[in-house]
Amino acid sequence: VIDTLTATWAQIPEQFHEALIARVIGNGYERSVETLQLAGYFLKKYEAGVREAKKYAYRGRDGSQITTMRQDF
């Protein structure tokens, strides 16, 4: 199981690792009523990271936009 997690972690670009960590921290803070506000803070950081990762996924590494053209057969 550890090898699988390490391999998955290695496939995610390094600039998005912090977003994953924010999700784990947010999940930890969700366990207590007193820390729900902190959970919301970290979950928002995670969601912002996911949005950035999606933008990154649809960009070419030179900054150009990747587009697909629809064709009917």
PDB file of C-alpha atoms in Angstrom:
ATOM      1  CA  VAL A   1       0.000   0.000   0.000  1.00  0.00           C
ATOM      2  CA  ILE A   2       2.842   2.418   0.837  1.00  0.00           C
ATOM      3  CA  ASP A   3       4.478   1.889  -2.582  1.00  0.00           C
ATOM      4  CA  THR A   4       1.180   2.705  -4.291  1.00  0.00           C
ATOM      5  CA  LEU A   5       0.773   5.923  -2.287  1.00  0.00           C
ATOM      6  CA  THR A   6       4.352   6.957  -2.970  1.00  0.00           C
ATOM      7  CA  ALA A   7       3.921   6.327  -6.690  1.00  0.00           C
ATOM      8  CA  THR A   8       0.689   8.344  -6.754  1.00  0.00           C
ATOM      9  CA  TRP A   9       2.312  11.206  -4.807  1.00  0.00           C
ATOM     10  CA  ALA A  10       5.207  11.245  -7.273  1.00  0.00           C
ATOM     11  CA  GLN A  11       2.808  11.622 -10.223  1.00  0.00           C
ATOM     12  CA  ILE A  12       1.313  14.831  -8.805  1.00  0.00           C
ATOM     13  CA  PRO A  13       3.372  17.939  -9.631  1.00  0.00           C
ATOM     14  CA  GLU A  14       5.184  19.286  -6.584  1.00  0.00           C
ATOM     15  CA  GLN A  15       3.426  22.652  -6.574  1.00  0.00           C
ATOM     16  CA  PHE A  16       0.158  20.893  -5.669  1.00  0.00           C
ATOM     17  CA  HIS A  17       1.448  18.842  -2.741  1.00  0.00           C
ATOM     18  CA  GLU A  18       0.594  21.651  -0.318  1.00  0.00           C
ATOM     19  CA  ALA A  19      -3.072  21.496  -1.390  1.00  0.00           C
ATOM     20  CA  LEU A  20      -3.186  17.786  -0.557  1.00  0.00           C
ATOM     21  CA  ILE A  21      -1.656  18.443   2.843  1.00  0.00           C
ATOM     22  CA  ALA A  22      -4.245  21.184   3.452  1.00  0.00           C
ATOM     23  CA  ARG A  23      -6.993  18.627   2.769  1.00  0.00           C
ATOM     24  CA  VAL A  24      -5.578  16.214   5.335  1.00  0.00           C
ATOM     25  CA  ILE A  25      -5.243  18.980   7.932  1.00  0.00           C
ATOM     26  CA  GLY A  26      -8.795  20.138   7.198  1.00  0.00           C
ATOM     27  CA  ASN A  27     -10.108  16.607   7.659  1.00  0.00           C
ATOM     28  CA  GLY A  28      -8.367  16.459  11.041  1.00  0.00           C
ATOM     29  CA  TYR A  29      -9.935  19.732  12.183  1.00  0.00           C
ATOM     30  CA  GLU A  30     -13.411  18.564  11.119  1.00  0.00           C
ATOM     31  CA  ARG A  31     -13.447  16.055  13.957  1.00  0.00           C
ATOM     32  CA  SER A  32     -14.126  18.677  16.635  1.00  0.00           C
ATOM     33  CA  VAL A  33     -16.834  21.325  16.836  1.00  0.00           C
ATOM     34  CA  GLU A  34     -14.343  23.811  18.299  1.00  0.00           C
ATOM     35  CA  THR A  35     -12.077  23.623  15.260  1.00  0.00           C
ATOM     36  CA  LEU A  36     -14.642  23.646  12.435  1.00  0.00           C
ATOM     37  CA  GLN A  37     -13.624  27.186  11.467  1.00  0.00           C
ATOM     38  CA  LEU A  38     -10.026  26.030  10.990  1.00  0.00           C
ATOM     39  CA  ALA A  39     -11.291  23.076   8.964  1.00  0.00           C
ATOM     40  CA  GLY A  40     -13.077  25.480   6.631  1.00  0.00           C
ATOM     41  CA  TYR A  41      -9.899  27.507   6.173  1.00  0.00           C
ATOM     42  CA  PHE A  42      -7.832  24.476   5.175  1.00  0.00           C
ATOM     43  CA  LEU A  43     -10.555  23.021   2.959  1.00  0.00           C
ATOM     44  CA  LYS A  44     -10.761  26.337   1.075  1.00  0.00           C
ATOM     45  CA  LYS A  45      -6.996  26.187   0.546  1.00  0.00           C
ATOM     46  CA  TYR A  46      -7.435  22.651  -0.799  1.00  0.00           C
ATOM     47  CA  GLU A  47     -10.228  23.695  -3.171  1.00  0.00           C
ATOM     48  CA  ALA A  48      -8.127  26.600  -4.472  1.00  0.00           C
ATOM     49  CA  GLY A  49      -5.283  24.144  -5.097  1.00  0.00           C
ATOM     50  CA  VAL A  50      -7.617  21.826  -7.001  1.00  0.00           C
ATOM     51  CA  ARG A  51      -8.759  24.723  -9.209  1.00  0.00           C
ATOM     52  CA  GLU A  52      -5.137  25.615  -9.948  1.00  0.00           C
ATOM     53  CA  ALA A  53      -4.322  21.962 -10.684  1.00  0.00           C
ATOM     54  CA  LYS A  54      -7.209  21.756 -13.158  1.00  0.00           C
ATOM     55  CA  LYS A  55      -5.978  24.911 -14.908  1.00  0.00           C
ATOM     56  CA  TYR A  56      -2.492  23.403 -14.999  1.00  0.00           C
ATOM     57  CA  ALA A  57      -3.801  20.152 -16.476  1.00  0.00           C
ATOM     58  CA  TYR A  58      -5.384  21.979 -19.397  1.00  0.00           C
ATOM     59  CA  ARG A  59      -2.349  24.090 -20.237  1.00  0.00           C
ATOM     60  CA  GLY A  60       0.579  23.106 -22.384  1.00  0.00           C
ATOM     61  CA  ARG A  61       3.875  23.227 -20.512  1.00  0.00           C
ATOM     62  CA  ASP A  62       4.836  26.263 -22.616  1.00  0.00           C
ATOM     63  CA  GLY A  63       1.767  28.161 -21.314  1.00  0.00           C
ATOM     64  CA  SER A  64      -0.435  27.644 -24.364  1.00  0.00           C
ATOM     65  CA  GLN A  65      -3.986  26.420 -24.019  1.00  0.00           C
ATOM     66  CA  ILE A  66      -4.698  22.819 -24.961  1.00  0.00           C
ATOM     67  CA  THR A  67      -7.800  22.614 -27.140  1.00  0.00           C
ATOM     68  CA  THR A  68      -9.636  19.726 -28.661  1.00  0.00           C
ATOM     69  CA  MET A  69     -11.587  19.897 -31.870  1.00  0.00           C
ATOM     70  CA  ARG A  70     -14.739  17.929 -32.219  1.00  0.00           C
ATOM     71  CA  GLN A  71     -15.194  15.803 -35.323  1.00  0.00           C
ATOM     72  CA  ASP A  72     -18.123  13.796 -36.552  1.00  0.00           C
ATOM     73  CA  PHE A  73     -17.455  10.532 -38.327  1.00  0.00           C
TER      74      PHE A  73
END
